[in-house]
């Protein structure tokens, strides 16, 4: 298949659904976690779960970069923007709306007078710093391995240019550490409340890191991983490949997304990232708590462009809103409709938690593509 339409072909999807139904053993259940928010989005958008037999269940994982960012990291940016008049914070649009402490978000802080701007890329933030030498421009960087190389590149450019009014508040996180944390979580290991038979491996992330880093999960934890593209037929084919592995008692890394992902990944991007970043000992994730060696910080030669060092910023952990189930959803323990606020107090227009903010978040994907209809609606009659 060469064109995107072919990966969305309804007739092919029906054939694939029939093959999945044939191959799924009716005597057992299958539970697969799609790690990546892009897959969550595709599954909701194209109604993939409706095409699966009842004994094949998809579990949303912590693969949405906006969703896994803890409140305390957003608070750091808000505190900086509100306390230093010379600072301009730049970040991606979704980050602006994530609820933070004290009823604030970056967007609400902007309404209070902070200079906070939306950018489409790290390069936009760097360009803004060049355009406004009188301002101190801070790029609030988030994301998994996919968005890390562009951040590394701007840090190297800032160093080469000697651009003193630019810095990065680094929140980049690592996919394999999050998968490991899920596999080591009590819900998976001890309680069995999250039965996991395998993973759909992320698409974009794997273009950078390749398929090799997942071999550990297949070998050590006996969990099959199938890396898949973002189109509905990609996801369905990956589910079929996972079912086959489970049926045959195999636990291997397979690559459905061969048109883009290789075993070794993008070596140039990996070299750039390791030149600029090093591992953080600890980093807090929303829903997963502190995960050792799960995030990146800026290396010493680039310290002048590290906003945490430049402005003496400290992370303060903040508990999530107790009514919001984002944490449990990100661990695969609950689904969006298990949250009392879903579709009532919490909607994409008025998000109460991070999973409703980004279109890749489980709650937003579920809401935007009509999965909220799973909720029984009781219609009253006018008297
Ligand atoms: S519906 Fe809203 S409040 Fe509930 S888990 Fe999702 S984001 Fe959090």
Coordinates of N, CA, C and O in Angstrom, one line a residue, residues 106-274:
X106 N -1.4 27.8 31.9 CA -0.5 28.8 31.2 C -1.3 29.9 30.6 O -1.0 31.1 30.6
X107 N -2.5 29.4 30.0 CA -3.4 30.4 29.3 C -4.0 31.4 30.3 O -4.0 32.6 30.0
X108 N -4.4 30.9 31.5 CA -4.9 31.8 32.5 C -3.9 32.7 33.0 O -4.1 33.9 33.4
X109 N -2.6 32.2 33.1 CA -1.5 33.1 33.6 C -1.3 34.2 32.6 O -1.0 35.3 32.9
X110 N -1.5 33.9 31.3 CA -1.3 34.9 30.3 C -2.4 36.0 30.4 O -2.1 37.2 30.3
X111 N -3.6 35.5 30.8 CA -4.7 36.5 31.0 C -4.4 37.4 32.2 O -4.9 38.5 32.3
X112 N -3.5 36.9 33.1 CA -3.1 37.7 34.3 C -1.9 38.6 33.9 O -1.4 39.2 34.8
X113 N -1.5 38.6 32.7 CA -0.5 39.5 32.3 C 0.9 38.9 32.0 O 1.8 39.6 31.5
X114 N 1.0 37.6 32.2 CA 2.3 36.9 31.9 C 2.5 36.9 30.4 O 1.5 36.7 29.6
X115 N 3.7 37.0 29.9 CA 4.0 36.9 28.5 C 4.2 35.4 28.1 O 5.3 34.9 28.2
X116 N 3.1 34.8 27.7 CA 3.1 33.4 27.3 C 2.6 33.2 25.9 O 1.6 33.7 25.6
X117 N 3.4 32.5 25.1 CA 3.0 32.5 23.7 C 3.0 31.0 23.1 O 3.8 30.2 23.6
X118 N 2.1 30.8 22.2 CA 2.1 29.5 21.5 C 3.0 29.5 20.4 O 3.1 30.4 19.6
X119 N 3.8 28.4 20.2 CA 4.6 28.2 19.1 C 4.3 26.8 18.5 O 3.8 26.0 19.1
X120 N 4.7 26.6 17.2 CA 4.5 25.4 16.6 C 5.8 24.5 16.6 O 5.7 23.3 16.3
X121 N 6.9 25.1 16.9 CA 8.1 24.3 17.0 C 9.2 24.9 17.9 O 9.0 26.1 18.2
X122 N 10.2 24.2 18.2 CA 11.3 24.7 19.0 C 12.0 25.8 18.2 O 12.4 26.8 18.8
X123 N 12.0 25.6 16.9 CA 12.7 26.6 16.0 C 12.0 27.9 16.1 O 12.6 29.0 16.0
X124 N 10.7 27.9 16.2 CA 9.9 29.2 16.3 C 10.3 29.9 17.6 O 10.4 31.2 17.6
X125 N 10.5 29.2 18.7 CA 10.9 29.8 19.9 C 12.3 30.5 19.8 O 12.5 31.6 20.3
X126 N 13.2 29.8 19.2 CA 14.5 30.3 19.0 C 14.5 31.6 18.1 O 15.1 32.6 18.4
X127 N 13.6 31.5 17.1 CA 13.5 32.7 16.2 C 12.9 33.9 16.9 O 13.3 35.0 16.7
X128 N 12.0 33.6 17.8 CA 11.4 34.7 18.7 C 12.5 35.3 19.5 O 12.5 36.6 19.7
X129 N 13.4 34.5 20.1 CA 14.5 35.0 20.9 C 15.4 35.9 20.1 O 15.8 37.0 20.6
X130 N 15.6 35.5 18.8 CA 16.5 36.4 18.0 C 15.8 37.7 17.6 O 16.4 38.7 17.5
X131 N 14.4 37.6 17.5 CA 13.7 38.8 17.1 C 13.5 39.8 18.3 O 13.3 41.0 18.1
X132 N 13.5 39.2 19.5 CA 13.3 40.1 20.7 C 14.4 40.0 21.7 O 14.3 39.5 22.8
X133 N 15.6 40.7 21.3 CA 16.8 40.6 22.2 C 16.5 41.2 23.6 O 17.3 40.8 24.5
X134 N 15.5 42.0 23.7 CA 15.3 42.6 25.0 C 14.5 41.7 26.0 O 14.4 42.0 27.1
X135 N 14.0 40.5 25.4 CA 13.2 39.6 26.3 C 14.0 38.4 26.5 O 15.0 38.0 25.8
X136 N 13.7 37.7 27.6 CA 14.3 36.4 27.9 C 13.4 35.3 27.5 O 12.4 35.1 28.2
X137 N 13.6 34.6 26.4 CA 12.7 33.7 25.8 C 13.0 32.3 26.3 O 14.1 31.8 26.2
X138 N 12.0 31.6 27.0 CA 12.1 30.3 27.5 C 11.2 29.3 26.7 O 10.0 29.6 26.7
X139 N 11.8 28.3 26.2 CA 11.0 27.3 25.5 C 10.6 26.2 26.5 O 11.5 25.5 27.0
X140 N 9.3 26.0 26.7 CA 8.9 25.0 27.6 C 8.7 23.7 26.8 O 7.8 23.5 26.0
X141 N 9.8 22.8 26.8 CA 9.8 21.7 25.9 C 9.2 20.5 26.5 O 9.6 20.1 27.7
X142 N 8.3 19.8 25.8 CA 7.7 18.6 26.3 C 7.8 17.5 25.2 O 8.1 17.9 24.0
X143 N 7.6 16.3 25.5 CA 7.4 15.3 24.5 C 8.4 14.1 24.7 O 9.3 14.1 25.5
X144 N 8.1 13.0 24.0 CA 8.8 11.8 24.0 C 10.0 12.0 23.0 O 10.3 13.1 22.6
X145 N 10.6 10.9 22.6 CA 11.8 10.8 21.8 C 11.6 11.6 20.5 O 12.6 12.0 19.8
X146 N 10.4 11.7 20.0 CA 10.1 12.3 18.7 C 10.4 13.8 18.7 O 11.0 14.4 17.7
X147 N 10.1 14.5 19.8 CA 10.3 15.9 19.8 C 11.6 16.4 20.4 O 11.9 17.5 20.5
X148 N 12.3 15.4 20.9 CA 13.6 15.7 21.6 C 14.7 16.2 20.6 O 15.4 17.2 20.9
X149 N 14.9 15.6 19.4 CA 15.9 16.1 18.5 C 15.7 17.5 18.1 O 16.7 18.3 18.1
X150 N 14.5 18.0 17.8 CA 14.4 19.4 17.5 C 14.8 20.3 18.6 O 15.4 21.4 18.4
X151 N 14.5 19.9 19.9 CA 14.9 20.7 21.0 C 16.5 20.7 21.1 O 17.1 21.8 21.4
X152 N 17.1 19.5 20.9 CA 18.5 19.5 20.9 C 19.1 20.4 19.9 O 20.1 21.1 20.2
X153 N 18.5 20.4 18.7 CA 19.0 21.2 17.6 C 19.0 22.7 18.0 O 20.0 23.4 17.8
X154 N 17.9 23.2 18.6 CA 17.9 24.6 18.9 C 18.9 25.0 20.0 O 19.4 26.1 20.1
X155 N 19.1 24.0 20.9 CA 20.1 24.3 22.0 C 21.5 24.4 21.4 O 22.3 25.3 21.7
X156 N 21.7 23.6 20.4 CA 23.0 23.6 19.7 C 23.2 24.9 18.9 O 24.2 25.6 18.9
X157 N 22.0 25.3 18.3 CA 22.1 26.6 17.5 C 22.3 27.8 18.5 O 23.0 28.7 18.2
X158 N 21.5 27.8 19.6 CA 21.7 28.9 20.6 C 23.1 29.0 21.0 O 23.7 30.1 21.2
X159 N 23.7 27.8 21.3 CA 25.1 27.9 21.7 C 26.0 28.4 20.6 O 26.9 29.3 20.9
X160 N 25.8 28.0 19.4 CA 26.6 28.4 18.3 C 26.5 29.9 18.0 O 27.4 30.6 17.7
X161 N 25.2 30.4 18.3 CA 25.0 31.9 18.0 C 25.4 32.7 19.3 O 25.3 33.9 19.2
X162 N 25.6 32.0 20.4 CA 25.9 32.8 21.6 C 24.6 33.5 22.1 O 24.7 34.6 22.6
X163 N 23.5 32.9 21.8 CA 22.2 33.7 22.1 C 21.9 33.6 23.6 O 21.3 32.6 24.1
X164 N 22.2 34.7 24.3 CA 22.1 34.6 25.7 C 20.6 34.8 26.2 O 20.3 34.5 27.4
X165 N 19.7 35.3 25.4 CA 18.3 35.5 25.9 C 17.4 34.3 25.5 O 16.2 34.5 25.5
X166 N 18.0 33.2 25.3 CA 17.2 32.0 25.0 C 17.5 30.8 26.0 O 18.7 30.7 26.3
X167 N 16.5 30.1 26.4 CA 16.8 28.9 27.3 C 15.6 27.9 27.1 O 14.6 28.3 26.6
X168 N 15.9 26.7 27.6 CA 14.9 25.6 27.5 C 14.5 25.1 28.8 O 15.4 24.8 29.6
X169 N 13.2 25.0 29.1 CA 12.8 24.3 30.3 C 12.4 22.9 29.9 O 11.4 22.7 29.3
X170 N 13.3 22.0 30.2 CA 13.3 20.7 29.6 C 12.4 19.7 30.3 O 12.7 19.4 31.5
X171 N 11.4 19.1 29.6 CA 10.5 18.1 30.2 C 10.4 16.9 29.3 O 9.4 16.2 29.3
X172 N 11.5 16.6 28.6 CA 11.5 15.5 27.7 C 11.5 14.2 28.4 O 12.4 14.1 29.4
X173 N 10.7 13.2 28.0 CA 10.6 11.9 28.7 C 10.9 10.8 27.8 O 10.8 11.0 26.6
X174 N 11.1 9.6 28.4 CA 11.6 8.5 27.6 C 10.5 7.3 27.6 O 10.0 6.9 28.7
X175 N 10.2 6.8 26.4 CA 9.2 5.8 26.3 C 9.6 4.5 27.0 O 8.7 3.9 27.8
X176 N 10.7 3.9 26.8 CA 11.0 2.6 27.4 C 10.9 2.6 28.9 O 10.4 1.6 29.5
X177 N 11.2 3.7 29.6 CA 11.1 3.8 31.0 C 9.6 3.7 31.4 O 9.3 3.1 32.5
X178 N 8.8 4.4 30.7 CA 7.4 4.3 31.0 C 6.8 2.9 30.8 O 6.0 2.5 31.7
X179 N 7.2 2.3 29.8 CA 6.7 0.9 29.6 C 7.1 0.0 30.7 O 6.4 -0.8 31.3
X180 N 8.4 0.2 31.1 CA 8.9 -0.6 32.2 C 8.1 -0.4 33.5 O 7.8 -1.3 34.2
X181 N 7.8 0.9 33.7 CA 7.1 1.2 34.9 C 5.7 0.6 34.9 O 5.2 0.1 35.9
X182 N 5.0 0.6 33.8 CA 3.7 -0.1 33.6 C 3.9 -1.6 34.0 O 3.1 -2.2 34.7
X183 N 4.9 -2.2 33.4 CA 5.1 -3.6 33.6 C 5.4 -4.0 35.1 O 5.1 -5.0 35.6
X184 N 6.1 -3.0 35.8 CA 6.5 -3.2 37.2 C 5.4 -2.7 38.1 O 5.6 -2.9 39.3
X185 N 4.3 -2.1 37.6 CA 3.3 -1.5 38.5 C 2.6 -2.6 39.3 O 2.4 -3.7 38.8
X186 N 2.2 -2.4 40.5 CA 1.4 -3.4 41.3 C 0.2 -3.9 40.5 O -0.2 -5.0 40.6
X187 N -0.4 -3.0 39.8 CA -1.7 -3.4 39.1 C -1.4 -4.5 38.1 O -2.2 -5.3 37.8
X188 N -0.2 -4.4 37.4 CA 0.1 -5.5 36.5 C 0.7 -6.7 37.1 O 0.4 -7.8 36.9
X189 N 1.7 -6.4 38.1 CA 2.5 -7.5 38.6 C 1.7 -8.3 39.7 O 1.7 -9.5 39.8
X190 N 1.1 -7.5 40.7 CA 0.6 -8.2 41.8 C -0.9 -8.4 41.8 O -1.5 -9.4 42.1
X191 N -1.6 -7.3 41.4 CA -3.1 -7.3 41.6 C -3.8 -7.9 40.4 O -4.9 -8.3 40.5
X192 N -3.1 -7.9 39.2 CA -3.7 -8.4 38.0 C -4.9 -7.6 37.6 O -5.8 -8.1 36.8
X193 N -5.1 -6.4 38.1 CA -6.2 -5.5 37.6 C -6.0 -5.0 36.2 O -7.0 -4.5 35.6
X194 N -4.8 -5.0 35.8 CA -4.5 -4.6 34.4 C -3.9 -5.8 33.7 O -2.7 -6.0 33.6
X195 N -4.7 -6.7 33.1 CA -4.1 -7.8 32.4 C -3.5 -7.3 31.1 O -4.1 -6.6 30.4
X196 N -2.3 -7.7 30.9 CA -1.6 -7.1 29.7 C -1.0 -8.3 28.9 O -0.1 -9.0 29.4
X197 N -1.4 -8.5 27.7 CA -0.9 -9.5 26.9 C 0.2 -9.0 25.9 O 0.8 -9.8 25.2
X198 N 0.3 -7.7 25.7 CA 1.3 -7.2 24.8 C 1.0 -5.7 24.5 O 0.1 -5.1 25.0
X199 N 1.9 -5.1 23.7 CA 1.9 -3.7 23.5 C 1.9 -3.4 22.0 O 2.5 -4.1 21.2
X200 N 1.1 -2.4 21.6 CA 1.3 -1.8 20.3 C 2.4 -0.7 20.5 O 2.2 0.2 21.3
X201 N 3.5 -0.9 19.9 CA 4.7 0.0 20.1 C 4.4 1.3 19.3 O 3.8 1.3 18.3
X202 N 4.9 2.4 19.9 CA 4.7 3.7 19.3 C 5.3 3.9 17.9 O 6.3 3.2 17.6
X203 N 4.7 4.7 17.1 CA 5.1 4.9 15.7 C 6.2 5.9 15.6 O 7.4 5.6 15.3
X204 N 5.9 7.2 15.9 CA 6.9 8.3 15.7 C 8.1 8.0 16.6 O 9.2 8.2 16.1
X205 N 7.9 7.7 17.8 CA 9.0 7.5 18.7 C 10.0 6.4 18.1 O 11.2 6.6 18.2
X206 N 9.4 5.4 17.6 CA 10.2 4.3 17.0 C 11.0 4.7 15.8 O 12.0 4.1 15.5
X207 N 10.5 5.7 15.1 CA 11.3 6.2 13.9 C 12.7 6.7 14.4 O 13.7 6.7 13.7
X208 N 12.7 7.2 15.7 CA 13.9 7.8 16.3 C 14.7 6.7 17.0 O 15.9 6.5 16.7
X209 N 14.1 5.9 17.9 CA 14.9 5.0 18.7 C 15.0 3.6 18.0 O 15.7 2.7 18.5
X210 N 14.2 3.3 17.0 CA 14.2 2.0 16.3 C 13.4 1.0 17.1 O 12.8 1.3 18.1
X211 N 13.5 -0.2 16.6 CA 12.7 -1.3 17.3 C 13.5 -2.0 18.4 O 12.9 -2.7 19.2
X212 N 14.8 -1.8 18.4 CA 15.6 -2.6 19.3 C 15.3 -2.4 20.8 O 15.3 -3.4 21.5
X213 N 15.1 -1.1 21.2 CA 14.9 -1.0 22.7 C 13.7 -1.7 23.3 O 13.7 -1.9 24.5
X214 N 12.8 -2.3 22.4 CA 11.7 -3.0 23.0 C 12.0 -4.5 23.2 O 11.2 -5.2 23.8
X215 N 13.1 -4.9 22.7 CA 13.5 -6.3 22.8 C 13.5 -6.8 24.3 O 13.1 -7.9 24.6
X216 N 13.9 -5.9 25.2 CA 14.0 -6.2 26.6 C 12.6 -6.6 27.2 O 12.5 -7.5 27.9
X217 N 11.6 -5.9 26.7 CA 10.2 -6.2 27.3 C 9.7 -7.6 26.8 O 9.1 -8.3 27.5
X218 N 10.1 -7.8 25.5 CA 9.7 -9.1 25.0 C 10.4 -10.3 25.7 O 9.8 -11.3 26.1
X219 N 11.7 -10.0 25.9 CA 12.5 -11.1 26.4 C 12.3 -11.3 27.9 O 12.1 -12.4 28.4
X220 N 12.4 -10.2 28.7 CA 12.4 -10.2 30.1 C 11.0 -10.4 30.7 O 10.8 -11.0 31.7
X221 N 10.0 -9.8 30.1 CA 8.7 -9.8 30.6 C 7.7 -10.7 29.8 O 6.6 -10.8 30.2
X222 N 8.2 -11.3 28.8 CA 7.4 -12.2 27.9 C 6.2 -11.4 27.4 O 5.1 -12.0 27.4
X223 N 6.4 -10.2 27.0 CA 5.2 -9.4 26.4 C 5.6 -9.1 25.0 O 6.6 -8.4 24.7
X224 N 4.8 -9.5 24.0 CA 5.0 -9.2 22.6 C 4.8 -7.7 22.4 O 4.0 -7.1 23.0
X225 N 5.6 -7.2 21.5 CA 5.5 -5.7 21.1 C 5.4 -5.7 19.6 O 6.2 -6.3 18.9
X226 N 4.3 -5.0 19.0 CA 4.3 -4.9 17.6 C 4.2 -3.3 17.3 O 3.3 -2.7 17.8
X227 N 5.2 -2.8 16.7 CA 5.3 -1.4 16.4 C 4.3 -1.2 15.2 O 4.4 -1.9 14.2
X228 N 3.5 -0.2 15.3 CA 2.5 0.1 14.3 C 2.4 1.5 13.9 O 2.7 2.4 14.6
X229 N 2.0 1.7 12.6 CA 1.7 3.1 12.1 C 0.4 3.6 12.7 O -0.3 2.9 13.4
X230 N 0.0 4.8 12.3 CA -1.1 5.5 12.9 C -2.4 5.3 12.2 O -3.5 5.8 12.6
X231 N -2.4 4.6 11.1 CA -3.7 4.5 10.3 C -4.5 3.3 10.9 O -3.9 2.4 11.4
X232 N -5.8 3.3 10.7 CA -6.6 2.3 11.3 C -6.2 0.9 10.8 O -6.2 -0.1 11.7
X233 N -5.8 0.7 9.6 CA -5.4 -0.7 9.1 C -4.1 -1.1 9.7 O -3.8 -2.2 10.0
X234 N -3.2 -0.1 10.0 CA -1.9 -0.4 10.7 C -2.2 -1.0 12.1 O -1.7 -2.0 12.5
X235 N -3.2 -0.3 12.8 CA -3.5 -0.7 14.1 C -4.1 -2.1 14.1 O -3.8 -2.9 14.9
X236 N -5.0 -2.3 13.2 CA -5.7 -3.6 13.2 C -4.7 -4.7 12.8 O -4.8 -5.8 13.4
X237 N -3.8 -4.4 11.9 CA -2.9 -5.4 11.5 C -2.0 -5.8 12.7 O -1.6 -6.9 13.0
X238 N -1.6 -4.7 13.5 CA -0.8 -4.9 14.7 C -1.5 -5.8 15.7 O -0.9 -6.7 16.3
X239 N -2.8 -5.5 15.8 CA -3.6 -6.4 16.8 C -3.6 -7.8 16.3 O -3.4 -8.7 17.1
X240 N -3.8 -8.0 15.0 CA -3.7 -9.4 14.5 C -2.4 -10.0 14.8 O -2.3 -11.2 15.2
X241 N -1.3 -9.3 14.6 CA 0.0 -9.9 14.8 C 0.2 -10.2 16.3 O 0.9 -11.2 16.6
X242 N -0.3 -9.3 17.2 CA -0.2 -9.6 18.6 C -1.0 -10.9 19.0 O -0.5 -11.7 19.7
X243 N -2.2 -11.0 18.4 CA -3.0 -12.2 18.7 C -2.3 -13.4 18.3 O -2.2 -14.4 19.0
X244 N -1.7 -13.4 17.1 CA -0.9 -14.5 16.6 C 0.2 -14.9 17.6 O 0.5 -16.1 17.9
X245 N 1.0 -13.9 18.0 CA 2.1 -14.2 18.9 C 1.6 -14.8 20.2 O 2.1 -15.8 20.7
X246 N 0.5 -14.3 20.7 CA -0.1 -14.8 22.0 C -0.5 -16.3 21.7 O -0.2 -17.2 22.5
X247 N -1.2 -16.5 20.6 CA -1.7 -17.9 20.3 C -0.5 -18.9 20.2 O -0.7 -20.0 20.6
X248 N 0.6 -18.4 19.6 CA 1.7 -19.3 19.4 C 2.7 -19.3 20.6 O 3.8 -19.9 20.5
X249 N 2.4 -18.6 21.6 CA 3.2 -18.5 22.8 C 4.5 -17.8 22.6 O 5.5 -18.1 23.2
X250 N 4.5 -16.9 21.6 CA 5.8 -16.1 21.3 C 5.7 -14.8 22.0 O 4.6 -14.3 22.2
X251 N 6.9 -14.2 22.3 CA 6.9 -12.8 22.8 C 8.1 -12.2 22.1 O 9.3 -12.3 22.5
X252 N 7.8 -11.5 21.0 CA 8.9 -10.9 20.2 C 8.5 -9.5 19.8 O 7.4 -9.1 20.0
X253 N 9.5 -8.8 19.3 CA 9.3 -7.5 18.8 C 9.1 -7.6 17.3 O 9.9 -8.2 16.6
X254 N 7.9 -7.2 16.8 CA 7.7 -7.2 15.4 C 7.4 -5.8 14.9 O 6.9 -5.0 15.7
X255 N 7.6 -5.6 13.7 CA 7.5 -4.2 13.1 C 6.5 -4.2 12.0 O 6.7 -4.7 10.9
X256 N 5.3 -3.7 12.3 CA 4.3 -3.5 11.3 C 4.5 -2.3 10.4 O 4.1 -2.2 9.3
X257 N 5.3 -1.3 11.0 CA 5.5 0.0 10.4 C 6.8 0.0 9.6 O 7.6 1.0 9.8
X258 N 7.0 -1.0 8.8 CA 8.4 -1.1 8.2 C 8.6 0.0 7.2 O 9.7 0.3 6.8
X259 N 7.5 0.7 6.7 CA 7.7 1.7 5.8 C 8.4 2.9 6.4 O 8.9 3.8 5.7
X260 N 8.5 3.0 7.7 CA 9.2 4.1 8.3 C 10.2 3.6 9.4 O 11.3 4.2 9.5
X261 N 9.9 2.6 10.2 CA 10.7 2.3 11.3 C 11.8 1.2 11.0 O 11.4 0.2 10.3
X262 N 13.0 1.4 11.4 CA 14.0 0.4 11.2 C 14.5 -0.2 12.6 O 14.1 0.4 13.6
X263 N 15.3 -1.2 12.6 CA 15.8 -1.7 13.9 C 16.6 -0.7 14.7 O 16.5 -0.6 15.9
X264 N 17.5 0.0 14.0 CA 18.4 0.9 14.7 C 17.9 2.3 14.9 O 18.4 3.1 15.7
X265 N 16.8 2.7 14.1 CA 16.3 4.0 14.2 C 17.1 5.0 13.5 O 17.9 4.7 12.7
X266 N 16.9 6.3 13.9 CA 17.7 7.4 13.3 C 18.9 7.7 14.1 O 18.9 8.4 15.1
X267 N 20.0 7.2 13.6 CA 21.3 7.3 14.4 C 21.8 8.7 14.5 O 22.4 9.1 15.5
X268 N 21.5 9.5 13.5 CA 21.9 10.9 13.5 C 21.2 11.7 14.7 O 21.8 12.4 15.4
X269 N 19.9 11.4 14.7 CA 19.1 12.1 15.8 C 19.5 11.6 17.1 O 19.6 12.4 18.1
X270 N 19.8 10.3 17.3 CA 20.2 9.7 18.6 C 21.5 10.4 19.0 O 21.7 10.7 20.2
X271 N 22.5 10.6 18.0 CA 23.8 11.2 18.4 C 23.6 12.6 18.8 O 24.2 13.1 19.8
X272 N 22.7 13.4 18.2 CA 22.4 14.8 18.5 C 21.9 14.8 19.9 O 22.3 15.7 20.8
X273 N 20.9 14.0 20.2 CA 20.2 14.0 21.5 C 21.3 13.6 22.6 O 21.3 14.3 23.7
X274 N 22.1 12.7 22.4 CA 23.1 12.3 23.5 C 24.2 13.4 23.6 O 24.8 13.5 24.7

